[in-house]
Structures are given as C-alpha cells and as structure tokens.
Amino acid sequence: MSTFDGIVPATDQAGEADATNSVAHPEKAKRDSGVARTGALEVDAVDIEALVLEAFEASIDDEADEEGGVTVEVELVVFDMAGTTVRDDGLVERAFVLAADRTGITSSPEQREEAIDYVRETMGQSKIEVFRALTGDEDAAVRANEAFELAYSELVASVGVEAIPGAAEVMRELREGGVKVALTTGFSRVTLDALLDALGWHDIADVTLAPSDAGRGRPFPDMPLTALLRTGTTNVGAMVVIGDTASDMLSGVNAGAGLVVGVLSGAHDEDALEEAGADAVITSVADLPDLLGLR
C-alpha cells in the first residue's frame, strides 16, 4: 500500500501548474530562488537549471523508493455520494426494509436480518445487482429494486438529506483549482437526480453517474473510467477515487486510479477499506485537500 507525500494538480494548456496547488519542497524552493552560489561566485540559475532539476527529480525518486511515497498529478476526483459526500443516516437500510416488506422478498425475521447483513456488506454496489443476488429471480429483483428506489425517495422527501460537512466546499475548491469532479452512486439515475435536486447540486460536478450511465456498477471500474473519458482526463494515474465502502475501493483499484481514498463517514471501517485496496483512509471528505497537499 502506497503513501502519498504530495499531489500536484494537472498543468494548464501553457504547461504551468497553479502555484496555489503546488507541493512545497525545500529543494524546489532553492531551485526557484533565481541564483545559486558556488563558493564566492554567483552563477545564473538558468545556466544550471537542467542539472538542478535532474538532481531534484533523482532525490524525489530516491525518497519514493525508500519511503514508498509518490507524487502524482491530479486531473479528476471521483466521489461516491451516500456515506461519502451525502449523509446516509441509515436511509439505505430503512429503504431496504420497506422494499422487503412491500414486495415480500424476505419471509421471516431471520431471513430479513441475513438480507440486511448482505445489504451492509455490499454497500456502494448497484442496487439492482444486490436484489438479483438476494432473490435469484430477475422479475422479483426488478420489483424489489423499484420498491427500494421509491422508498428511498419517500424517505428523502420526508426526513430530508444533508451533505457531509465540507463536501460541497471541497468539490468547489477542486474545480476552482482546475481539477475535474465526478459524482457516482449505486442508485438509479432517477434517485441520483432526486438527491441532486434535494441538495441543490446539479452544478456542483462536471459529471454525475449512475450505474446505468456507465454500463456496470461497483466494484467494476466502469463509472470511474466513464468519468475519466467524459472529462477528458489524460490517464488513469491522474484520477483519484474516494468512497466509504469496500466496493468503492475495489472500483478505484480496478480502474487503475492513481490514488484510492477511503473515508470513515459511511458504511465500512478502516480495516475493510484497506483490505479492499485503499491507499489512504481519512476521517471525512473534508480532509481530502490536506491529503492532496492542496492546503
């Protein structure tokens, strides 16, 4: 598992990174000072720029080898929604129980508990796939999924939905710094749009994706890779994937993301996130800019 010493933003069209997003480094500061001293002589830094840059890059490579740290460019951050940028507060489980009761997919308290355990284990995955696994019947799965989506929408309308503190600010900060933002979910497009409506978030991201928009849901790589294509991100190494479930981590790993980040604001704990491939685990999405070295 890698630790990231610092992350710098993608360069603009002129090839210059935003200075506010650069990672501070003593050697870089020396290189940028304009003049290098050799004994009593002052030497124009431009004359030795190539040599200094080569030495600096070699030192970074040595540090990466010794400490396991790397530095990458960030062009795109792919955020999960429920549990990562949006408070869950048990709404997913409550919606599942309502759907199970309304469609009869569980016939006993024991069976219901087993099904709820499975729902917790597969948090973040496409909900229709979860119901297919639980019912083993396509028609029953479709009915249960429709009941779930309706129940979730009813709960959002009745009790409301809130953003994770700092989530909106982080996404705006990233976009202002030239980083693309994608929101992804295991919900249907209808429920995703209902959440965006409730939060007033239709303009907060460059792209929003439900599983049906990409092909397959998590743990497959389809949504992060679709976000990469739609935002024109140059390579998977310039993509960060962040979420609160093991499925989010697996999706990021399967997509080859340069950094996969777990948050502890949702369904799964640190051990589960790390076992699924998280490169780093933070308390909240609000801590992401610090992790990326943007503050």
C-alpha positions as CSV (number, residue, x, y, z in Angstrom):
1,M,0.0,0.0,0.0
2,S,1.4,3.4,-1.0
3,T,1.5,6.6,1.0
4,F,1.3,9.8,-0.9
5,D,3.8,12.5,0.1
6,G,2.1,15.1,-2.0
7,I,0.0,15.6,-5.1
8,V,0.1,18.4,-7.6
9,P,-2.6,19.5,-10.0
10,A,-2.7,18.9,-13.7
11,T,-0.9,21.6,-15.7
12,D,-2.9,24.1,-17.8
13,Q,-2.6,24.5,-21.5
14,A,0.5,26.5,-21.1
15,G,2.1,23.7,-19.1
16,E,2.3,25.7,-15.9
17,A,0.8,24.2,-12.7
18,D,-1.4,26.5,-10.5
19,A,1.0,27.8,-7.8
20,T,-1.6,27.6,-5.1
21,N,-1.8,23.8,-5.6
22,S,1.9,23.0,-5.8
23,V,3.6,20.9,-3.1
24,A,6.2,22.8,-1.1
25,H,9.7,21.3,-1.1
26,P,12.9,22.8,0.1
27,E,14.9,21.7,-2.9
28,K,12.3,23.3,-5.2
29,A,12.4,26.5,-3.3
30,K,16.2,26.6,-3.7
31,R,15.8,26.0,-7.5
32,D,13.2,28.7,-7.9
33,S,15.2,31.3,-5.9
34,G,16.9,32.5,-9.2
35,V,20.5,32.4,-8.1
36,A,22.8,29.6,-7.0
37,R,26.0,30.1,-5.0
38,T,29.3,28.2,-5.7
39,G,32.0,29.4,-3.3
40,A,32.4,33.1,-3.8
41,L,30.9,33.1,-7.3
42,E,27.3,33.9,-8.2
43,V,26.0,31.7,-11.0
44,D,22.9,32.4,-13.1
45,A,20.4,29.7,-12.1
46,V,19.3,29.4,-15.7
47,D,22.7,28.0,-16.6
48,I,22.4,25.1,-14.2
49,E,18.6,24.6,-14.3
50,A,18.8,21.3,-16.1
51,L,21.4,19.9,-13.7
52,V,19.5,21.1,-10.6
53,L,16.2,19.7,-11.9
54,E,17.8,16.4,-12.7
55,A,19.2,16.2,-9.1
56,F,15.9,17.2,-7.6
57,E,14.0,14.6,-9.6
58,A,16.5,11.9,-8.6
59,S,16.1,12.9,-4.9
60,I,12.3,12.5,-5.2
61,D,12.8,9.1,-6.9
62,D,15.1,8.0,-4.0
63,E,12.6,9.2,-1.4
64,A,9.8,7.3,-3.2
65,D,11.9,4.1,-3.2
66,E,12.9,4.4,0.4
67,E,9.6,5.6,1.9
68,G,7.1,4.2,-0.5
69,G,5.8,7.7,-1.3
70,V,5.0,9.0,-4.7
71,T,3.9,12.3,-6.3
72,V,1.3,12.4,-9.0
73,E,-0.8,14.9,-10.9
74,V,-4.5,15.1,-10.2
75,E,-6.8,15.9,-13.0
76,L,-10.0,14.2,-11.8
77,V,-11.5,13.3,-8.4
78,V,-14.4,10.7,-8.5
79,F,-16.6,11.0,-5.4
80,D,-19.1,8.5,-4.1
81,M,-22.4,10.0,-2.8
82,A,-24.2,8.3,0.1
83,G,-21.8,8.0,3.1
84,T,-19.1,10.0,1.4
85,T,-20.4,13.3,0.3
86,V,-24.0,12.8,1.5
87,R,-25.1,11.8,5.0
88,D,-26.7,8.3,4.9
89,D,-28.1,8.2,8.4
90,G,-29.4,4.7,7.8
91,L,-31.7,5.7,4.9
92,V,-30.4,2.9,2.7
93,E,-31.2,0.2,5.3
94,R,-34.6,1.7,6.1
95,A,-35.5,1.9,2.4
96,F,-34.4,-1.8,2.0
97,V,-36.7,-2.9,4.9
98,L,-39.6,-1.0,3.4
99,A,-38.9,-2.6,0.0
100,A,-38.6,-6.1,1.5
101,D,-41.9,-5.6,3.4
102,R,-43.7,-4.3,0.3
103,T,-42.5,-7.0,-2.1
104,G,-42.2,-10.0,0.3
105,I,-38.6,-10.8,-0.7
106,T,-38.0,-11.9,2.9
107,S,-40.4,-14.2,4.7
108,S,-39.1,-14.3,8.2
109,P,-37.2,-12.1,10.7
110,E,-34.1,-14.3,10.4
111,Q,-34.2,-14.1,6.6
112,R,-34.6,-10.3,6.8
113,E,-31.6,-10.0,9.1
114,E,-29.5,-12.1,6.7
115,A,-30.6,-9.9,3.8
116,I,-29.8,-6.7,5.8
117,D,-26.3,-8.0,6.5
118,Y,-25.8,-8.6,2.8
119,V,-27.0,-5.1,2.0
120,R,-24.4,-3.7,4.5
121,E,-21.7,-5.9,3.0
122,T,-22.5,-4.7,-0.5
123,M,-23.0,-1.0,0.2
124,G,-21.9,1.0,-2.7
125,Q,-22.8,-1.6,-5.3
126,S,-25.6,-1.2,-7.9
127,K,-28.9,-1.8,-6.0
128,I,-30.4,-3.9,-8.8
129,E,-27.4,-6.2,-8.6
130,V,-27.9,-6.6,-4.9
131,F,-31.5,-7.5,-5.3
132,R,-30.6,-10.0,-8.1
133,A,-28.3,-11.7,-5.7
134,L,-30.9,-11.8,-2.9
135,T,-33.8,-13.0,-5.0
136,G,-32.2,-15.1,-7.7
137,D,-35.1,-14.0,-9.9
138,E,-35.0,-11.2,-12.4
139,D,-38.6,-10.2,-12.1
140,A,-38.5,-10.2,-8.4
141,A,-35.3,-8.3,-8.4
142,V,-36.8,-5.6,-10.6
143,R,-39.8,-5.3,-8.4
144,A,-37.7,-5.1,-5.3
145,N,-35.4,-2.5,-6.8
146,E,-38.3,-0.3,-7.9
147,A,-39.8,-0.6,-4.4
148,F,-36.4,0.3,-2.9
149,E,-36.0,3.4,-5.1
150,L,-39.5,4.6,-4.3
151,A,-39.0,4.0,-0.6
152,Y,-35.7,5.9,-0.6
153,S,-37.2,8.8,-2.5
154,E,-40.1,8.9,0.1
155,L,-37.6,9.0,3.0
156,V,-35.5,11.7,1.3
157,A,-38.8,13.8,0.9
158,S,-40.0,13.1,4.4
159,V,-36.8,13.4,6.5
160,G,-34.6,15.3,4.2
161,V,-31.0,14.7,3.2
162,E,-27.8,16.6,4.1
163,A,-24.4,16.9,2.7
164,I,-21.4,15.7,4.7
165,P,-19.9,18.9,6.3
166,G,-17.3,20.4,4.0
167,A,-18.2,18.2,1.0
168,A,-19.6,20.9,-1.2
169,E,-16.7,23.2,-0.4
170,V,-14.1,20.6,-1.3
171,M,-15.7,19.9,-4.7
172,R,-15.9,23.7,-5.4
173,E,-12.3,24.2,-4.3
174,L,-11.1,21.4,-6.6
175,R,-12.9,22.7,-9.6
176,E,-11.7,26.3,-8.9
177,G,-8.1,24.8,-9.0
178,G,-8.7,23.2,-12.4
179,V,-9.4,19.6,-11.1
180,K,-12.5,17.9,-12.6
181,V,-15.1,16.4,-10.3
182,A,-17.4,13.5,-10.8
183,L,-20.2,12.2,-8.5
184,T,-21.1,8.5,-8.7
185,T,-23.6,6.3,-6.9
186,G,-25.1,2.8,-6.8
187,F,-28.6,4.3,-7.0
188,S,-30.6,4.6,-10.2
189,R,-30.5,7.8,-12.3
190,V,-33.9,8.8,-11.0
191,T,-32.8,8.6,-7.4
192,L,-29.5,10.3,-8.2
193,D,-31.4,13.2,-9.8
194,A,-33.7,13.4,-6.7
195,L,-30.6,13.6,-4.5
196,L,-29.1,16.4,-6.6
197,D,-32.4,18.2,-6.5
198,A,-32.7,18.0,-2.7
199,L,-29.1,19.2,-2.2
200,G,-29.1,21.8,-5.0
201,W,-26.1,20.1,-6.5
202,H,-26.9,20.0,-10.2
203,D,-24.0,22.3,-11.0
204,I,-21.5,21.1,-8.4
205,A,-19.8,18.4,-10.5
206,D,-18.5,18.1,-14.1
207,V,-20.3,14.8,-14.4
208,T,-22.7,12.7,-12.4
209,L,-23.1,8.9,-13.0
210,A,-25.4,6.1,-12.0
211,P,-24.5,2.5,-13.0
212,S,-26.9,2.7,-16.0
213,D,-24.9,5.6,-17.3
214,A,-21.7,3.6,-17.4
215,G,-22.6,0.0,-18.0
216,R,-21.9,-1.7,-14.7
217,G,-21.8,-0.5,-11.1
218,R,-19.2,-1.1,-8.5
219,P,-16.9,-3.0,-7.9
220,F,-16.4,-2.8,-11.6
221,P,-14.3,0.1,-13.0
222,D,-17.0,1.4,-15.4
223,M,-18.1,4.5,-13.5
224,P,-14.6,5.9,-12.8
225,L,-13.5,5.1,-16.3
226,T,-16.6,6.7,-17.8
227,A,-15.9,9.8,-15.7
228,L,-12.3,9.9,-17.0
229,L,-13.5,9.7,-20.6
230,R,-16.2,12.3,-20.2
231,T,-13.9,14.8,-18.5
232,G,-11.0,14.3,-20.9
233,T,-8.6,13.2,-18.2
234,T,-5.4,12.1,-19.8
235,N,-4.6,8.9,-17.9
236,V,-5.9,6.8,-15.0
237,G,-2.9,7.7,-12.9
238,A,-4.2,11.3,-12.8
239,M,-7.5,10.1,-11.2
240,V,-8.4,9.9,-7.5
241,V,-11.4,7.7,-6.4
242,I,-12.9,8.3,-2.9
243,G,-15.6,6.5,-1.1
244,D,-16.8,4.9,2.2
245,T,-17.2,1.3,1.1
246,A,-15.1,-1.6,0.1
247,S,-16.9,-1.6,-3.3
248,D,-15.8,2.0,-3.8
249,M,-12.2,1.0,-3.2
250,L,-12.4,-2.0,-5.5
251,S,-13.8,0.1,-8.2
252,G,-11.0,2.6,-7.9
253,V,-8.4,-0.2,-7.9
254,N,-10.0,-1.9,-10.9
255,A,-9.9,1.4,-12.8
256,G,-6.2,1.8,-12.1
257,A,-6.7,5.1,-10.2
258,G,-3.6,6.9,-9.1
259,L,-5.0,7.2,-5.6
260,V,-7.8,5.3,-3.9
261,V,-9.1,7.0,-0.7
262,G,-11.4,5.7,1.9
263,V,-13.5,7.8,4.3
264,L,-14.8,6.8,7.7
265,S,-18.1,8.7,7.4
266,G,-20.1,5.9,6.0
267,A,-20.6,2.1,5.9
268,H,-17.2,0.5,6.3
269,D,-14.4,0.7,8.8
270,E,-10.7,1.3,8.2
271,D,-9.8,-2.3,8.1
272,A,-12.4,-3.1,5.4
273,L,-11.4,-0.1,3.3
274,E,-7.7,-1.0,3.5
275,E,-8.3,-4.7,2.7
276,A,-10.2,-3.6,-0.4
277,G,-7.3,-1.6,-1.6
278,A,-7.4,1.9,-0.1
279,D,-4.1,3.8,-0.4
280,A,-5.2,6.1,2.4
281,V,-8.1,6.4,4.8
282,I,-9.3,9.7,6.2
283,T,-12.0,10.7,8.6
284,S,-14.0,12.8,6.2
285,V,-14.1,14.0,2.7
286,A,-13.4,17.4,4.2
287,D,-9.8,16.2,4.9
288,L,-9.1,15.4,1.2
289,P,-7.5,18.7,0.3
290,D,-4.9,18.3,3.1
291,L,-4.2,14.7,1.9
292,L,-3.7,16.0,-1.7
293,G,-1.4,18.8,-0.4
294,L,-3.7,21.5,-1.7
295,R,-3.9,23.4,1.6
